[in-house]
Amino acid sequence: MTPARGPLRPLYAQASGSPIRAMLALAGREGMVSLAGGHPDPALLPAEWLRESLLEVAGQLQGRSLQYGATEGLPALREASAALLHQRGLAAQAEDVLITTGSQQAIDLLARVLVEPGEGVAVESFNYPAALQAFRFAGARLVEVPTEAQGMDVEKLEPILQAEGPRVLYVVPNFANPTGAVMPLARRLRLLELAAHYGVTLIEDDPYGELWFGEAPPPPLAQLNQQAGSPAQVAYMISYSKVVAPALRLGVLLAPAGIARGVVLAKQAADVHSGSLEQLTLAAMLTSGRLHSHLDSLRPAYAAKGAVLAEALRMHCGDLLEFDEPLGGMFIWAKLSNALPLLPTQAWVDFGLEHQVLVVPGAAFSISGAAQPWLRLSFANPAAEALRQGAERLGRGLRKLATTA
Amino acid sequence: MTPARGPLRPLYAQASGSPIRAMLALAGREGMVSLAGGHPDPALLPAEWLRESLLEVAGQLQGRSLQYGATEGLPALREASAALLHQRGLAAQAEDVLITTGSQQAIDLLARVLVEPGEGVAVESFNYPAALQAFRFAGARLVEVPTEAQGMDVEKLEPILQAEGPRVLYVVPNFANPTGAVMPLARRLRLLELAAHYGVTLIEDDPYGELWFGEAPPPPLAQLNQQAGSPAQVAYMISYSKVVAPALRLGVLLAPAGIARGVVLAKQAADVHSGSLEQLTLAAMLTSGRLHSHLDSLRPAYAAKGAVLAEALRMHCGDLLEFDEPLGGMFIWAKLSNALPLLPTQAWVDFGLEHQVLVVPGAAFSISGAAQPWLRLSFANPAAEALRQGAERLGRGLRKLATTA
């Protein structure tokens, strides 16, 4: 009758929290340089712009604004978000977009409405851990697609689709976390072909697409799909976390009508609607027209930080680390030399404490959690001097590791 | 390999949205009186208090406030919420409470971490529909416990626990939606006894507990459990929606450590954390110390509206409706006379359009969705004159129904 277990389902009783969070708990230590967090430099957060919009919202606040809102989102924010997507080249009206409590919620709701427990979800070799967690909690079987310098190796995908039959594929084509890779146009078109042919729903997560340094990335899969007459099912999401502020838990989902309907039903039961004050504030920010100038200042700022870290790594880590120059986003994905031992995640926490520089090991992003010869180095948060210091400490620590190996 | 179905899981493809939402879409029509919505009178929403707190937050805003926050919630809001629970008689420190994106999220997360698909969840005969939906989406088998004027009939519970073996029981002991019932102290103690004996986790949802008219309800199950040395597992939640504002999607969950750990893991993957601007604003509101005077003014305001509707119903609906005087909350739960036909939900929508008064039929709150001889009449939103007019139109409509029967 009542099985002998504690209150929690085994899925949750046995789950572990994000290893990155454990590391980030150390980031505030005196003298620590953290290259571990994927969060922006506070100096780059638009406090002034947000404050002005907050004041505007405060001035217009009435009883009506404080009622329950629509699950799909505040109309003004749906309008502004659709306009933003339209500027990116997507066909989108306000009624096509859903406002979610961050992109995390979009991933989570899509996992819940698309994935029957036990069904496969195809993912890249390395992923944002909380995305994998959302799929796991939906009971998904994670299916790895080989991934390299240009992201998911779509040429290797077809036999995997045939053998494993995933119904869903999750991909981050622009400056992915952690690899920083950009999927080239040809691969995007091929991926759409395969998705359409095999009936695989694509979840395209695009939080970093605006943070390009040299040139804008190729068009989103969702746009290419639209242009081809929508042969595939593509659910496309953007986030305001990286381009406005993480504290505003707000993202936008553009999905085919049938999928959107399922997501709305799921969201009704998940949180009814995303916070209204934040939606009002963000809507005011977007209608101020200042987003573009904000992005125009963000890109070179991140590009400069990326360049500082890259140069410092070359100087201090020499041939112990191999990496591509960052083209956008927040991360350098660095391959560790064969001369270095493969360490488990905990050992990298110890490394961080010993050398006063936190880095996230590739294991944290892998499906299996097994040790990997990779490090994710975030240049988004620390100031330039801290980036240089971090690279120097990393170099020193790696050289010590190499001698002990 | 790939089963022949659309992208959505059958669970979502076949789900229907809330019937109340469909009805509420009609509430704004010219001349319509809606007794259908469980949302407050905009005149009772603390726009001024919220505005002042918003301005305070705007003044203190810095880059740091805009970063990712903790999944468990903003420390200042956890503190203030723990203090509130403490005032209600519960032992609670800041580290014991979790901030959720409304109580809806607390219900949803608890469903996901506690209920294995197919497992039973015991519920009252009539429930807030989105709670049932959250349990359904978690794959729960809903087990009905007979319910009457004083809520769940706990004397009938034991054989059900023995026969059906639910691991979880969801209950709203104070001014439940839709019944308005208050569970007496003796039943609360008996429920705890049974929960402890049979290893059933109690989910105690208390959004209306502060909205009492004559006297405060008995202590929460969570408090009684603590006082008894915590023999049972009780997850207790309150909401700021009904006592501050629905637009602030914020609720508080107080759960045993093991359950809380599971909920935090689930929330990390669900939305990372609840909106920071709203948490900052609510924390400022609560630390202003004005909540108590706000509640002191809310209670008589709702009590007066309840009395107006009750009196108008007695005057205009006579013996076609039978109901208890509301003791708190937002609803009158009225039994329809046997002289009236049992109508399906759609017929009540038509009734609303014909007679210009919207009411929610009991079917919308039942597990099966079958027609019920009950109506939920909300007095929270309309002004006194509209309440009287609504009762008059309802009476006219019911008498017409009685003659056609």
Short mmCIF file of C-alpha atoms in Angstrom, two decimals, chain A residues 1-3 5-10 12-13 15-18 21 38-42 45-47 50-51 54-55 57-68 70-72 101 104-105 108 112-117 119 128 130 133-134 137 161-163 165 167 198 201 233 241-242 245-249 258-259 261-262 264-266 268-278 281 381, chain B residues 1-3 5-10 12-13 15-18 21 38-42 45-47 50-51 54-55 57-68 70-72 101 104-105 108 112-117 119 128 130 133-134 137 161-163 165 167 198 201 233 241-242 245-249 258-259 261-262 264-266 268-278 281 381:
data_model
loop_
_atom_site.label_atom_id
_atom_site.label_comp_id
_atom_site.label_asym_id
_atom_site.label_seq_id
_atom_site.Cartn_x
_atom_site.Cartn_y
_atom_site.Cartn_z
CA MET A 1 0.00 0.00 0.00
CA THR A 2 2.15 2.88 1.19
CA PRO A 3 5.67 2.08 -0.05
CA ARG A 5 10.01 5.68 1.60
CA GLY A 6 10.26 9.16 3.04
CA PRO A 7 7.96 11.91 1.84
CA LEU A 8 10.12 12.84 -1.14
CA ARG A 9 9.98 10.95 -4.40
CA PRO A 10 13.25 9.11 -5.08
CA TYR A 12 14.18 14.33 -5.69
CA ALA A 13 15.57 12.52 -2.66
CA ALA A 15 19.02 14.62 -6.77
CA SER A 16 21.90 16.89 -5.99
CA GLY A 17 21.98 20.62 -6.22
CA SER A 18 24.01 22.48 -8.78
CA ARG A 21 25.99 26.99 -6.58
CA GLY A 38 27.59 33.38 -15.19
CA HIS A 39 26.30 36.67 -13.89
CA PRO A 40 26.97 40.15 -15.17
CA ASP A 41 29.29 42.81 -13.81
CA PRO A 42 27.12 44.91 -11.47
CA LEU A 45 23.52 46.45 -14.86
CA PRO A 46 21.21 49.29 -15.86
CA ALA A 47 20.29 50.45 -12.37
CA LEU A 50 15.51 50.48 -14.20
CA ARG A 51 15.08 53.02 -11.42
CA LEU A 54 10.26 51.81 -11.54
CA LEU A 55 9.41 55.40 -10.66
CA VAL A 57 5.41 52.43 -12.72
CA ALA A 58 5.02 53.71 -9.16
CA GLY A 59 3.48 56.90 -10.46
CA GLN A 60 0.89 55.07 -12.53
CA LEU A 61 0.06 52.40 -10.00
CA GLN A 62 -3.58 51.83 -9.25
CA GLY A 63 -5.66 49.11 -7.67
CA ARG A 64 -6.28 47.56 -11.05
CA SER A 65 -2.55 47.01 -11.65
CA LEU A 66 -2.41 44.92 -8.51
CA GLN A 67 -4.97 42.30 -9.54
CA TYR A 68 -4.26 38.88 -10.94
CA ALA A 70 -3.11 37.00 -17.48
CA THR A 71 -1.10 33.77 -17.53
CA GLU A 72 0.21 34.67 -20.99
CA THR A 101 9.28 33.53 -15.07
CA GLN A 104 14.31 28.65 -16.79
CA GLN A 105 10.55 28.40 -16.51
CA ASP A 108 10.83 23.60 -17.33
CA ARG A 112 6.77 19.00 -18.60
CA VAL A 113 4.41 19.31 -21.56
CA LEU A 114 6.55 17.68 -24.24
CA VAL A 115 8.42 14.86 -22.53
CA GLU A 116 6.72 11.67 -21.39
CA PRO A 117 8.80 10.04 -18.60
CA GLU A 119 11.35 9.62 -23.54
CA TYR A 128 23.69 24.76 -18.59
CA ALA A 130 19.67 23.68 -14.65
CA GLN A 133 17.92 19.22 -14.30
CA ALA A 134 14.57 20.41 -15.66
CA PHE A 137 12.84 16.12 -13.30
CA LEU A 161 17.68 10.21 -33.96
CA GLN A 162 17.11 6.89 -35.67
CA ALA A 163 18.53 4.82 -32.85
CA GLY A 165 14.11 8.33 -31.12
CA ARG A 167 11.01 13.58 -29.45
CA TYR A 198 11.94 12.93 -37.74
CA THR A 201 10.47 19.36 -31.48
CA GLN A 233 8.19 22.54 -34.55
CA SER A 241 18.37 38.21 -17.60
CA LYS A 242 21.59 38.72 -19.50
CA ALA A 245 18.96 42.18 -15.36
CA PRO A 246 18.89 38.69 -13.83
CA ALA A 247 16.74 39.85 -10.90
CA LEU A 248 13.82 40.45 -13.25
CA ARG A 249 12.75 36.88 -13.66
CA GLY A 258 -0.43 23.82 -30.03
CA ILE A 259 2.67 23.81 -27.86
CA ARG A 261 -1.52 26.10 -25.43
CA GLY A 262 0.04 23.28 -23.43
CA VAL A 264 -0.15 28.06 -20.82
CA LEU A 265 -2.11 25.26 -19.15
CA ALA A 266 1.04 24.12 -17.38
CA GLN A 268 -1.57 28.25 -14.90
CA ALA A 269 -0.89 25.42 -12.49
CA ALA A 270 2.78 26.35 -12.00
CA ASP A 271 2.51 29.97 -10.87
CA VAL A 272 -0.63 31.52 -12.45
CA HIS A 273 1.42 34.36 -13.98
CA SER A 274 4.81 35.98 -13.67
CA GLY A 275 5.20 38.92 -11.31
CA SER A 276 3.27 41.97 -12.43
CA LEU A 277 5.49 44.66 -10.94
CA GLU A 278 8.42 43.30 -12.85
CA THR A 281 8.76 47.76 -15.03
CA ASN A 381 31.45 39.51 -13.59
CA MET B 1 10.13 4.26 -32.07
CA THR B 2 8.60 7.72 -32.13
CA PRO B 3 4.96 7.16 -31.10
CA ARG B 5 1.29 11.74 -31.41
CA GLY B 6 1.65 15.48 -31.65
CA PRO B 7 4.34 17.31 -29.72
CA LEU B 8 2.26 17.58 -26.54
CA ARG B 9 2.01 14.77 -24.02
CA PRO B 10 -1.52 13.37 -23.87
CA TYR B 12 -1.61 18.22 -21.65
CA ALA B 13 -3.20 17.69 -25.06
CA ALA B 15 -6.37 18.95 -20.40
CA SER B 16 -8.83 21.78 -20.36
CA GLY B 17 -8.26 25.22 -18.98
CA SER B 18 -10.06 26.51 -15.94
CA ARG B 21 -11.19 31.72 -16.58
CA GLY B 38 -11.95 35.29 -6.37
CA HIS B 39 -10.08 38.55 -6.62
CA PRO B 40 -10.22 41.52 -4.30
CA ASP B 41 -12.06 44.81 -4.70
CA PRO B 42 -9.49 47.14 -6.32
CA LEU B 45 -5.80 46.94 -2.70
CA PRO B 46 -3.09 48.90 -0.92
CA ALA B 47 -1.91 50.93 -3.90
CA LEU B 50 2.77 49.62 -2.26
CA ARG B 51 3.69 52.79 -4.11
CA LEU B 54 8.22 50.84 -4.51
CA LEU B 55 9.68 54.35 -4.25
CA VAL B 57 13.08 50.28 -3.33
CA ALA B 58 13.77 52.51 -6.32
CA GLY B 59 15.79 54.86 -4.13
CA GLN B 60 17.99 52.07 -2.80
CA LEU B 61 18.44 50.21 -6.06
CA GLN B 62 21.95 49.35 -7.05
CA GLY B 63 23.62 46.95 -9.43
CA ARG B 64 23.87 44.33 -6.71
CA SER B 65 20.09 44.24 -6.24
CA LEU B 66 19.70 43.28 -9.87
CA GLN B 67 21.76 40.09 -9.78
CA TYR B 68 20.47 36.57 -9.49
CA ALA B 70 18.84 32.96 -3.82
CA THR B 71 16.33 30.26 -4.73
CA GLU B 72 15.10 30.22 -1.13
CA THR B 101 6.12 32.47 -6.89
CA GLN B 104 0.32 28.19 -6.64
CA GLN B 105 3.99 27.44 -7.08
CA ASP B 108 2.91 22.73 -7.79
CA ARG B 112 6.13 17.37 -8.11
CA VAL B 113 8.43 16.35 -5.27
CA LEU B 114 5.97 14.33 -3.18
CA VAL B 115 3.71 12.52 -5.63
CA GLU B 116 4.90 9.62 -7.76
CA PRO B 117 2.67 9.31 -10.85
CA GLU B 119 -0.05 7.79 -6.23
CA TYR B 128 -9.62 25.51 -5.90
CA ALA B 130 -5.72 25.08 -10.09
CA GLN B 133 -4.73 20.73 -11.85
CA ALA B 134 -1.27 20.87 -10.27
CA PHE B 137 -0.19 17.32 -13.88
CA LEU B 161 -6.47 6.11 4.01
CA GLN B 162 -6.50 2.38 4.60
CA ALA B 163 -8.17 1.56 1.31
CA GLY B 165 -3.17 4.67 0.64
CA ARG B 167 0.79 9.61 0.62
CA TYR B 198 -0.47 6.55 8.30
CA THR B 201 2.19 14.29 4.32
CA GLN B 233 4.88 15.92 8.16
CA SER B 241 -2.15 37.55 -2.81
CA LYS B 242 -5.30 37.94 -0.75
CA ALA B 245 -2.03 42.06 -3.67
CA PRO B 246 -2.48 39.25 -6.22
CA ALA B 247 -0.11 40.89 -8.69
CA LEU B 248 2.81 40.25 -6.34
CA ARG B 249 3.30 36.62 -7.09
CA GLY B 258 13.72 17.14 4.06
CA ILE B 259 10.71 18.30 2.07
CA ARG B 261 15.29 20.53 0.38
CA GLY B 262 13.33 18.76 -2.37
CA VAL B 264 14.37 24.03 -3.36
CA LEU B 265 15.89 21.60 -5.88
CA ALA B 266 12.64 21.60 -7.83
CA GLN B 268 15.97 25.83 -8.96
CA ALA B 269 14.89 24.04 -12.11
CA ALA B 270 11.45 25.66 -12.19
CA ASP B 271 12.33 29.35 -12.15
CA VAL B 272 15.64 29.81 -10.26
CA HIS B 273 14.05 32.31 -7.86
CA SER B 274 10.95 34.48 -7.57
CA GLY B 275 11.12 38.03 -8.89
CA SER B 276 13.51 40.23 -6.92
CA LEU B 277 11.78 43.57 -7.44
CA GLU B 278 8.62 42.16 -5.97
CA THR B 281 8.97 45.72 -2.50
CA ASN B 381 -14.70 42.16 -5.91
#
